[in-house]
Amino acid sequence: GQQLNQSPQSMFIQEGEDVSMNCTSSSIFNTWLWYKQDPGEGPVLLIALYKAGELTSNGRLTAQFGITRKDSFLNISASIPSDVGIYFCAGLNSGYALNFGKGTSLLVTP
Amino acid sequence: GAVVSQHPSWVICKSGTSVKIECRSLDFQATTMFWYRQFPKQSLMLMATSNEGSKATYEQGVEKDKFLINHASLTLSTLTVTSAHPEDSSFYICSARHRSNEKLFFGSGTQLSVL
């Protein structure tokens, strides 16, 4: 599978700040997904995007499916310490496995 | 919600032994299960795709004789790491595709350490 380009690789921010991360691909995907992974755990789905241009929120999280279908971004507003973790984007085409980004490691200081 | 149970959560074994990891979809049937491997501070890399009742499809570079996958039912897939070596130490994660809605659900992972 193809690995996606995810940036930034890591972020170190203060509690209350907003965070933005993005993912790009050379291929088109029908679905973009954002996951969070805590140490020693499997990834947990945060947001799923199914249509180009779609903007979806889940609490303080907002994600968008790029118009070209080759990119997506995730924003976290007013970060809190429990937002710490690794965030992965993933692209999916029907019938195939997920293609993951390399992850963005987020550290939030109180 | 749909739950995927992965067992064991961690295992330590001696070099040369075999280890079996189970992945169960507890409250749904899974047409397809995926096995991933994740090395420290890296992303999840797909190892193989298995469909119930048929042979698994392995990604390039993954030895099918070393990583045996059995998908005998719509709720259970197993990954056996045969003759494990220290370089096989990794975090292994399964994912199951829901038969009805085709959504993907992840297990909680298995940390394998080979001494």
PDB file of C-alpha atoms in Angstrom:
ATOM      1  CA  GLY A   1       0.000   0.000   0.000  1.00  0.00           C
ATOM      2  CA  GLN A   2       0.946   3.607  -0.439  1.00  0.00           C
ATOM      3  CA  GLN A   3       2.074   5.623   2.561  1.00  0.00           C
ATOM      4  CA  LEU A   4       0.693   9.105   2.813  1.00  0.00           C
ATOM      5  CA  ASN A   5       2.668  12.293   3.518  1.00  0.00           C
ATOM      6  CA  GLN A   6       1.603  13.599   6.903  1.00  0.00           C
ATOM      7  CA  SER A   7       2.876  16.752   8.550  1.00  0.00           C
ATOM      8  CA  PRO A   8       4.047  17.957  10.897  1.00  0.00           C
ATOM      9  CA  GLN A   9       5.857  14.940  12.291  1.00  0.00           C
ATOM     10  CA  SER A  10       5.522  16.271  15.826  1.00  0.00           C
ATOM     11  CA  MET A  11       4.065  19.227  17.677  1.00  0.00           C
ATOM     12  CA  PHE A  12       4.736  20.578  21.140  1.00  0.00           C
ATOM     13  CA  ILE A  13       2.120  23.093  22.233  1.00  0.00           C
ATOM     14  CA  GLN A  14       0.588  24.711  25.268  1.00  0.00           C
ATOM     15  CA  GLU A  15      -2.823  23.843  26.577  1.00  0.00           C
ATOM     16  CA  GLY A  16      -5.482  26.005  24.962  1.00  0.00           C
ATOM     17  CA  GLU A  17      -3.705  26.402  21.635  1.00  0.00           C
ATOM     18  CA  ASP A  18      -5.198  25.245  18.372  1.00  0.00           C
ATOM     19  CA  VAL A  19      -3.508  22.521  16.350  1.00  0.00           C
ATOM     20  CA  SER A  20      -3.523  21.779  12.654  1.00  0.00           C
ATOM     21  CA  MET A  21      -2.102  18.807  10.793  1.00  0.00           C
ATOM     22  CA  ASN A  22      -2.488  17.628   7.224  1.00  0.00           C
ATOM     23  CA  CYS A  23      -2.056  14.735   4.924  1.00  0.00           C
ATOM     24  CA  THR A  24      -1.366  14.541   1.200  1.00  0.00           C
ATOM     25  CA  SER A  25      -1.271  11.768  -1.318  1.00  0.00           C
ATOM     26  CA  SER A  26      -0.339  11.314  -4.940  1.00  0.00           C
ATOM     27  CA  SER A  27      -3.402   9.087  -5.350  1.00  0.00           C
ATOM     28  CA  ILE A  28      -7.090   9.797  -5.031  1.00  0.00           C
ATOM     29  CA  PHE A  29      -9.022   8.297  -2.143  1.00  0.00           C
ATOM     30  CA  ASN A  30     -12.764   7.854  -1.713  1.00  0.00           C
ATOM     31  CA  THR A  31     -12.556   8.099   2.052  1.00  0.00           C
ATOM     32  CA  TRP A  32     -10.262   9.931   4.427  1.00  0.00           C
ATOM     33  CA  LEU A  33     -10.028   8.934   8.064  1.00  0.00           C
ATOM     34  CA  TRP A  34      -8.301  10.401  11.094  1.00  0.00           C
ATOM     35  CA  TYR A  35      -7.231   8.216  13.999  1.00  0.00           C
ATOM     36  CA  LYS A  36      -5.646   8.794  17.384  1.00  0.00           C
ATOM     37  CA  GLN A  37      -3.366   6.206  18.936  1.00  0.00           C
ATOM     38  CA  ASP A  38      -2.343   6.108  22.581  1.00  0.00           C
ATOM     39  CA  PRO A  39       0.808   4.178  23.581  1.00  0.00           C
ATOM     40  CA  GLY A  40       0.275   0.424  23.548  1.00  0.00           C
ATOM     41  CA  GLU A  41      -3.202   0.713  22.064  1.00  0.00           C
ATOM     42  CA  GLY A  42      -4.774   0.292  18.673  1.00  0.00           C
ATOM     43  CA  PRO A  43      -5.864   3.371  16.734  1.00  0.00           C
ATOM     44  CA  VAL A  44      -9.240   4.880  17.524  1.00  0.00           C
ATOM     45  CA  LEU A  45     -11.295   6.531  14.808  1.00  0.00           C
ATOM     46  CA  LEU A  46     -11.852  10.266  15.322  1.00  0.00           C
ATOM     47  CA  ILE A  47     -13.458  11.439  12.106  1.00  0.00           C
ATOM     48  CA  ALA A  48     -14.405   9.836   8.802  1.00  0.00           C
ATOM     49  CA  LEU A  49     -14.861  11.849   5.591  1.00  0.00           C
ATOM     50  CA  TYR A  50     -16.677  10.396   2.618  1.00  0.00           C
ATOM     51  CA  LYS A  51     -17.065  13.200   0.110  1.00  0.00           C
ATOM     52  CA  ALA A  52     -14.683  15.659  -1.536  1.00  0.00           C
ATOM     53  CA  GLY A  53     -15.025  19.061   0.117  1.00  0.00           C
ATOM     54  CA  GLU A  54     -16.738  17.607   3.168  1.00  0.00           C
ATOM     55  CA  LEU A  55     -16.069  19.405   6.438  1.00  0.00           C
ATOM     56  CA  THR A  56     -16.918  17.414   9.557  1.00  0.00           C
ATOM     57  CA  SER A  57     -16.636  18.174  13.247  1.00  0.00           C
ATOM     58  CA  ASN A  58     -16.445  15.948  16.295  1.00  0.00           C
ATOM     59  CA  GLY A  59     -16.373  18.126  19.390  1.00  0.00           C
ATOM     60  CA  ARG A  60     -13.194  20.202  19.271  1.00  0.00           C
ATOM     61  CA  LEU A  61     -11.989  18.322  16.203  1.00  0.00           C
ATOM     62  CA  THR A  62     -12.661  19.424  12.651  1.00  0.00           C
ATOM     63  CA  ALA A  63     -11.495  17.661   9.514  1.00  0.00           C
ATOM     64  CA  GLN A  64     -11.878  18.341   5.827  1.00  0.00           C
ATOM     65  CA  PHE A  65     -11.719  16.139   2.752  1.00  0.00           C
ATOM     66  CA  GLY A  66      -9.806  18.052   0.078  1.00  0.00           C
ATOM     67  CA  ILE A  67     -11.513  18.953  -3.166  1.00  0.00           C
ATOM     68  CA  THR A  68      -8.870  17.111  -5.185  1.00  0.00           C
ATOM     69  CA  ARG A  69      -9.450  13.986  -3.027  1.00  0.00           C
ATOM     70  CA  LYS A  70      -5.704  13.840  -2.504  1.00  0.00           C
ATOM     71  CA  ASP A  71      -5.499  15.626   0.822  1.00  0.00           C
ATOM     72  CA  SER A  72      -7.126  16.199   4.163  1.00  0.00           C
ATOM     73  CA  PHE A  73      -6.518  18.244   7.283  1.00  0.00           C
ATOM     74  CA  LEU A  74      -7.408  17.890  10.945  1.00  0.00           C
ATOM     75  CA  ASN A  75      -7.770  20.785  13.360  1.00  0.00           C
ATOM     76  CA  ILE A  76      -7.985  20.526  17.110  1.00  0.00           C
ATOM     77  CA  SER A  77      -9.201  23.631  18.875  1.00  0.00           C
ATOM     78  CA  ALA A  78      -8.430  24.647  22.462  1.00  0.00           C
ATOM     79  CA  SER A  79      -6.148  21.683  23.096  1.00  0.00           C
ATOM     80  CA  ILE A  80      -6.128  19.944  26.470  1.00  0.00           C
ATOM     81  CA  PRO A  81      -3.557  17.581  28.019  1.00  0.00           C
ATOM     82  CA  SER A  82      -5.551  14.465  27.120  1.00  0.00           C
ATOM     83  CA  ASP A  83      -5.151  15.323  23.436  1.00  0.00           C
ATOM     84  CA  VAL A  84      -1.622  13.972  23.737  1.00  0.00           C
ATOM     85  CA  GLY A  85      -1.016  11.060  21.416  1.00  0.00           C
ATOM     86  CA  ILE A  86      -0.167  10.162  17.858  1.00  0.00           C
ATOM     87  CA  TYR A  87      -2.596  11.168  15.153  1.00  0.00           C
ATOM     88  CA  PHE A  88      -2.741   9.251  11.906  1.00  0.00           C
ATOM     89  CA  CYS A  89      -4.481  10.087   8.689  1.00  0.00           C
ATOM     90  CA  ALA A  90      -5.589   7.225   6.474  1.00  0.00           C
ATOM     91  CA  GLY A  91      -6.893   7.042   2.943  1.00  0.00           C
ATOM     92  CA  LEU A  92      -9.239   4.337   1.787  1.00  0.00           C
ATOM     93  CA  ASN A  93     -10.690   3.085  -1.448  1.00  0.00           C
ATOM     94  CA  SER A  94     -13.538   0.605  -1.330  1.00  0.00           C
ATOM     95  CA  GLY A  95     -12.440  -3.017  -1.113  1.00  0.00           C
ATOM     96  CA  TYR A  96      -8.879  -2.184  -0.153  1.00  0.00           C
ATOM     97  CA  ALA A  97      -6.956  -1.773   3.087  1.00  0.00           C
ATOM     98  CA  LEU A  98      -6.210   1.530   4.728  1.00  0.00           C
ATOM     99  CA  ASN A  99      -3.133   3.492   3.713  1.00  0.00           C
ATOM    100  CA  PHE A 100      -1.732   5.304   6.721  1.00  0.00           C
ATOM    101  CA  GLY A 101       0.234   8.491   7.095  1.00  0.00           C
ATOM    102  CA  LYS A 102       3.408   8.454   9.171  1.00  0.00           C
ATOM    103  CA  GLY A 103       1.697  10.079  12.106  1.00  0.00           C
ATOM    104  CA  THR A 104       1.849  13.360  13.991  1.00  0.00           C
ATOM    105  CA  SER A 105       2.995  13.143  17.572  1.00  0.00           C
ATOM    106  CA  LEU A 106       1.237  15.745  19.721  1.00  0.00           C
ATOM    107  CA  LEU A 107       2.461  16.880  23.117  1.00  0.00           C
ATOM    108  CA  VAL A 108       0.408  19.335  25.160  1.00  0.00           C
ATOM    109  CA  THR A 109       1.804  21.069  28.212  1.00  0.00           C
ATOM    110  CA  PRO A 110      -0.558  22.298  30.929  1.00  0.00           C
TER     111      PRO A 110
ATOM    112  CA  GLY B   1     -20.574  -0.138  19.032  1.00  0.00           C
ATOM    113  CA  ALA B   2     -18.635  -2.786  17.164  1.00  0.00           C
ATOM    114  CA  VAL B   3     -15.759  -4.278  19.150  1.00  0.00           C
ATOM    115  CA  VAL B   4     -12.685  -6.109  17.960  1.00  0.00           C
ATOM    116  CA  SER B   5     -10.944  -8.131  20.626  1.00  0.00           C
ATOM    117  CA  GLN B   6      -7.273  -8.921  20.140  1.00  0.00           C
ATOM    118  CA  HIS B   7      -5.465 -11.399  22.346  1.00  0.00           C
ATOM    119  CA  PRO B   8      -2.977 -11.477  23.910  1.00  0.00           C
ATOM    120  CA  SER B   9      -2.211  -7.808  24.533  1.00  0.00           C
ATOM    121  CA  TRP B  10       1.438  -8.604  25.041  1.00  0.00           C
ATOM    122  CA  VAL B  11       3.649 -11.639  24.778  1.00  0.00           C
ATOM    123  CA  ILE B  12       7.285 -12.364  25.475  1.00  0.00           C
ATOM    124  CA  CYS B  13       8.798 -15.433  23.894  1.00  0.00           C
ATOM    125  CA  LYS B  14      12.126 -17.073  23.238  1.00  0.00           C
ATOM    126  CA  SER B  15      13.738 -16.926  19.837  1.00  0.00           C
ATOM    127  CA  GLY B  16      12.683 -19.863  17.687  1.00  0.00           C
ATOM    128  CA  THR B  17       9.260 -20.358  19.234  1.00  0.00           C
ATOM    129  CA  SER B  18       5.921 -19.657  17.574  1.00  0.00           C
ATOM    130  CA  VAL B  19       3.338 -17.200  18.787  1.00  0.00           C
ATOM    131  CA  LYS B  20      -0.344 -17.062  17.900  1.00  0.00           C
ATOM    132  CA  ILE B  21      -2.342 -13.847  18.023  1.00  0.00           C
ATOM    133  CA  GLU B  22      -6.139 -13.892  17.845  1.00  0.00           C
ATOM    134  CA  CYS B  23      -8.432 -11.255  16.452  1.00  0.00           C
ATOM    135  CA  ARG B  24     -12.160 -11.570  17.108  1.00  0.00           C
ATOM    136  CA  SER B  25     -15.056  -9.401  16.069  1.00  0.00           C
ATOM    137  CA  LEU B  26     -17.290  -9.697  19.112  1.00  0.00           C
ATOM    138  CA  ASP B  27     -20.638  -8.382  17.940  1.00  0.00           C
ATOM    139  CA  PHE B  28     -20.446  -8.362  14.184  1.00  0.00           C
ATOM    140  CA  GLN B  29     -19.352 -10.475  11.278  1.00  0.00           C
ATOM    141  CA  ALA B  30     -16.235  -9.438   9.426  1.00  0.00           C
ATOM    142  CA  THR B  31     -15.853 -10.212   5.752  1.00  0.00           C
ATOM    143  CA  THR B  32     -12.250  -9.150   5.755  1.00  0.00           C
ATOM    144  CA  MET B  33      -9.582  -8.811   8.406  1.00  0.00           C
ATOM    145  CA  PHE B  34      -6.327  -6.933   8.037  1.00  0.00           C
ATOM    146  CA  TRP B  35      -3.086  -7.468   9.927  1.00  0.00           C
ATOM    147  CA  TYR B  36      -0.703  -4.572  10.519  1.00  0.00           C
ATOM    148  CA  ARG B  37       2.712  -4.285  12.078  1.00  0.00           C
ATOM    149  CA  GLN B  38       3.960  -1.162  13.790  1.00  0.00           C
ATOM    150  CA  PHE B  39       7.558  -0.574  14.852  1.00  0.00           C
ATOM    151  CA  PRO B  40       8.297   2.039  17.534  1.00  0.00           C
ATOM    152  CA  LYS B  41       7.546   5.596  16.440  1.00  0.00           C
ATOM    153  CA  GLN B  42       6.469   4.430  13.014  1.00  0.00           C
ATOM    154  CA  SER B  43       3.197   4.101  11.207  1.00  0.00           C
ATOM    155  CA  LEU B  44       1.066   1.005  10.764  1.00  0.00           C
ATOM    156  CA  MET B  45       2.230  -1.100   7.837  1.00  0.00           C
ATOM    157  CA  LEU B  46      -0.149  -3.563   6.262  1.00  0.00           C
ATOM    158  CA  MET B  47       1.127  -7.130   6.371  1.00  0.00           C
ATOM    159  CA  ALA B  48      -1.734  -9.101   4.912  1.00  0.00           C
ATOM    160  CA  THR B  49      -5.415  -9.152   4.069  1.00  0.00           C
ATOM    161  CA  SER B  50      -7.523 -12.170   4.853  1.00  0.00           C
ATOM    162  CA  ASN B  51     -11.005 -13.080   3.717  1.00  0.00           C
ATOM    163  CA  GLU B  52     -13.001 -15.736   5.487  1.00  0.00           C
ATOM    164  CA  GLY B  53     -12.483 -19.151   3.974  1.00  0.00           C
ATOM    165  CA  SER B  54      -9.745 -18.181   1.551  1.00  0.00           C
ATOM    166  CA  LYS B  55      -5.991 -17.726   1.600  1.00  0.00           C
ATOM    167  CA  ALA B  56      -4.582 -14.488   2.843  1.00  0.00           C
ATOM    168  CA  THR B  57      -3.022 -11.969   0.489  1.00  0.00           C
ATOM    169  CA  TYR B  58       0.369 -10.815   1.707  1.00  0.00           C
ATOM    170  CA  GLU B  59       2.043  -7.499   1.051  1.00  0.00           C
ATOM    171  CA  GLN B  60       5.367  -7.406  -0.704  1.00  0.00           C
ATOM    172  CA  GLY B  61       8.211  -8.325   1.604  1.00  0.00           C
ATOM    173  CA  VAL B  62       6.050 -10.215   4.105  1.00  0.00           C
ATOM    174  CA  GLU B  63       6.873 -13.919   4.245  1.00  0.00           C
ATOM    175  CA  LYS B  64       3.714 -15.982   4.124  1.00  0.00           C
ATOM    176  CA  ASP B  65       5.440 -19.040   5.583  1.00  0.00           C
ATOM    177  CA  LYS B  66       6.607 -17.048   8.559  1.00  0.00           C
ATOM    178  CA  PHE B  67       3.394 -15.163   9.253  1.00  0.00           C
ATOM    179  CA  LEU B  68       0.632 -17.713   8.987  1.00  0.00           C
ATOM    180  CA  ILE B  69      -2.855 -16.314   8.812  1.00  0.00           C
ATOM    181  CA  ASN B  70      -5.983 -18.342   9.358  1.00  0.00           C
ATOM    182  CA  HIS B  71      -9.425 -16.860   8.871  1.00  0.00           C
ATOM    183  CA  ALA B  72     -11.676 -19.806   9.603  1.00  0.00           C
ATOM    184  CA  SER B  73     -14.850 -17.924  10.455  1.00  0.00           C
ATOM    185  CA  LEU B  74     -16.505 -14.550   9.986  1.00  0.00           C
ATOM    186  CA  THR B  75     -15.534 -13.561  13.525  1.00  0.00           C
ATOM    187  CA  LEU B  76     -12.037 -14.917  13.985  1.00  0.00           C
ATOM    188  CA  SER B  77      -8.676 -14.501  12.345  1.00  0.00           C
ATOM    189  CA  THR B  78      -5.356 -15.652  13.750  1.00  0.00           C
ATOM    190  CA  LEU B  79      -1.808 -14.612  12.983  1.00  0.00           C
ATOM    191  CA  THR B  80       0.949 -17.061  13.906  1.00  0.00           C
ATOM    192  CA  VAL B  81       4.496 -15.799  13.933  1.00  0.00           C
ATOM    193  CA  THR B  82       6.524 -18.947  13.342  1.00  0.00           C
ATOM    194  CA  SER B  83      10.080 -19.378  14.558  1.00  0.00           C
ATOM    195  CA  ALA B  84      10.086 -15.876  15.950  1.00  0.00           C
ATOM    196  CA  HIS B  85      13.305 -13.877  16.023  1.00  0.00           C
ATOM    197  CA  PRO B  86      14.163 -10.645  17.838  1.00  0.00           C
ATOM    198  CA  GLU B  87      13.619  -8.638  14.651  1.00  0.00           C
ATOM    199  CA  ASP B  88       9.975  -9.794  14.698  1.00  0.00           C
ATOM    200  CA  SER B  89       9.468  -7.857  17.919  1.00  0.00           C
ATOM    201  CA  SER B  90       6.814  -5.316  17.111  1.00  0.00           C
ATOM    202  CA  PHE B  91       3.291  -4.152  17.795  1.00  0.00           C
ATOM    203  CA  TYR B  92       0.804  -6.187  15.761  1.00  0.00           C
ATOM    204  CA  ILE B  93      -2.685  -4.800  15.168  1.00  0.00           C
ATOM    205  CA  CYS B  94      -5.678  -6.361  13.454  1.00  0.00           C
ATOM    206  CA  SER B  95      -8.581  -4.606  11.826  1.00  0.00           C
ATOM    207  CA  ALA B  96     -11.942  -6.060  10.838  1.00  0.00           C
ATOM    208  CA  ARG B  97     -14.294  -4.844   8.123  1.00  0.00           C
ATOM    209  CA  HIS B  98     -17.937  -4.942   9.197  1.00  0.00           C
ATOM    210  CA  ARG B  99     -19.962  -7.181   6.913  1.00  0.00           C
ATOM    211  CA  SER B 100     -23.004  -4.891   6.878  1.00  0.00           C
ATOM    212  CA  ASN B 101     -21.668  -1.354   6.783  1.00  0.00           C
ATOM    213  CA  GLU B 102     -18.092  -2.033   5.635  1.00  0.00           C
ATOM    214  CA  LYS B 103     -16.669   0.147   8.376  1.00  0.00           C
ATOM    215  CA  LEU B 104     -13.282  -0.777   9.794  1.00  0.00           C
ATOM    216  CA  PHE B 105     -12.666  -1.461  13.460  1.00  0.00           C
ATOM    217  CA  PHE B 106      -9.290  -1.979  15.107  1.00  0.00           C
ATOM    218  CA  GLY B 107      -8.157  -4.337  17.809  1.00  0.00           C
ATOM    219  CA  SER B 108      -6.148  -2.980  20.718  1.00  0.00           C
ATOM    220  CA  GLY B 109      -2.917  -4.524  19.466  1.00  0.00           C
ATOM    221  CA  THR B 110      -0.419  -7.137  20.626  1.00  0.00           C
ATOM    222  CA  GLN B 111       3.057  -6.185  21.709  1.00  0.00           C
ATOM    223  CA  LEU B 112       5.408  -9.030  20.818  1.00  0.00           C
ATOM    224  CA  SER B 113       8.865  -9.149  22.330  1.00  0.00           C
ATOM    225  CA  VAL B 114      11.199 -11.913  21.189  1.00  0.00           C
ATOM    226  CA  LEU B 115      14.216 -12.541  23.386  1.00  0.00           C
TER     227      LEU B 115
END
